[in-house]
């Protein structure tokens, strides 16, 4: 029942019998077919399957395993099938189980017995490993370029608002003022690492399993380098068992996808928070909000909420495939057919999320006034006061921290913010404090002072924006 690379198909399968039905006399139960069939989802591998078959046929001809006439017939049949698939007229049929046998069955209808030679020196085991690997490789490339677009969108927004002060938070409590541009640039860094994870995974997965055949390799004089090169791989895989049994390329891509979705989820959550009337830091247009069916005043950030939630699907897919693979003995088992749906779903969700996030980032408009007011609230420049005491009075930081705490307490009692605390009040804490201290107590001054590499000073933010623009150009 397993595909054998060395057994040339002698006769077409009799009507009503599966392609592998030579040793079978009965037909499978309907339930057997129901649980076995995968064409409903693996039809998404059609392009990869056709490309793989075309490269395989060319290699079989070049190595003398099949004749030029047979190869020509196979290539023209594959071209017809490609056209049918593109036109939406290809007959996907459940009775042929999966994409591989659907293509082969159609090829036989189109070109006759020569179709039976295509599967020489090949098995569905290396075929599916190849198709799926190519699909995941393309998904990594698509995702990588989507991440790049999102980064470019973030960069443009960050540049526009490189000096717009806003509160920086820890524990979601106002901590120190930062700029909106700096905050957005934090995500440019995260997405940059995400893109590099996909790129790394791509390098590792870029080996062709074609030619491993069922599991042990092939007795035919095949040229695995030739098919690997034709299909854009760096080299053929080096162990035939590993070739058909491994799915860690998909796991690695799903792990990268889950991490990326986690970053998207955090940014989405911030959009939700910033959009609340209580914060009022940003506005999203009607393009990315929805109304309520009962409360006419509402504008809800549904797209952001859905991006926030999608990571559940992504982690679900990663978990699903990990559990499928865990404990499977080498080599191929049908369990592995369950690799596709979670992977397809994960990348569908991630690609939609990346696109929606890029749309929202382009769409959002920050409210500089609201952010500036919030940036000054909550004694957010207390650290600047402490730093001033250290720098100007040569005070140990611990003492400065203590005195600043007392200043905050006094400001709280008087119901004022730090920049409005009278000098006499500060001088009761330390007589050496002068009027000059007020220069560091505004959010703008605080932000401008943080010129250390990677800090929030607008000049630093603009330098990082420039670096990223050069990198992404
Ligand atoms: N549809 C199968 C899958 O997705 C193809 C490989 C079948 N191989 C086999 N030995 N039954 O895994």
Coordinates of C-alpha atoms and ligand atoms in Angstrom, one line a residue, residues 2-3 38 42 98 100 124-125 128 332 334 336-337 340, ligand 1:
X2 CA 2.9 2.4 0.4
X3 CA 4.2 3.9 -2.7
X38 CA -7.2 15.4 1.8
X42 CA -4.1 19.9 -0.1
X98 CA -5.1 13.9 -2.5
X100 CA -0.8 14.1 -6.0
X124 CA 4.0 10.4 -2.5
X125 CA 6.2 10.6 0.6
X128 CA 4.3 15.7 -0.3
X332 CA 6.3 8.7 7.2
X334 CA -0.4 9.2 7.7
X336 CA 1.6 13.8 8.9
X337 CA -1.2 14.6 6.5
X340 CA -1.3 21.1 6.3
Ligands
LIG1 N1 -1.9 13.0 1.3 C1 -0.7 12.5 1.9 C2 -0.1 13.5 2.9 O1 -0.5 14.6 2.9 C3 0.4 12.2 0.8 C4 1.4 11.2 1.2 C5 0.8 9.9 1.2 N2 1.7 8.8 1.5 C6 1.4 7.6 1.8 N3 2.4 6.8 2.0 N4 0.1 7.3 2.0 O2 0.6 13.1 3.7

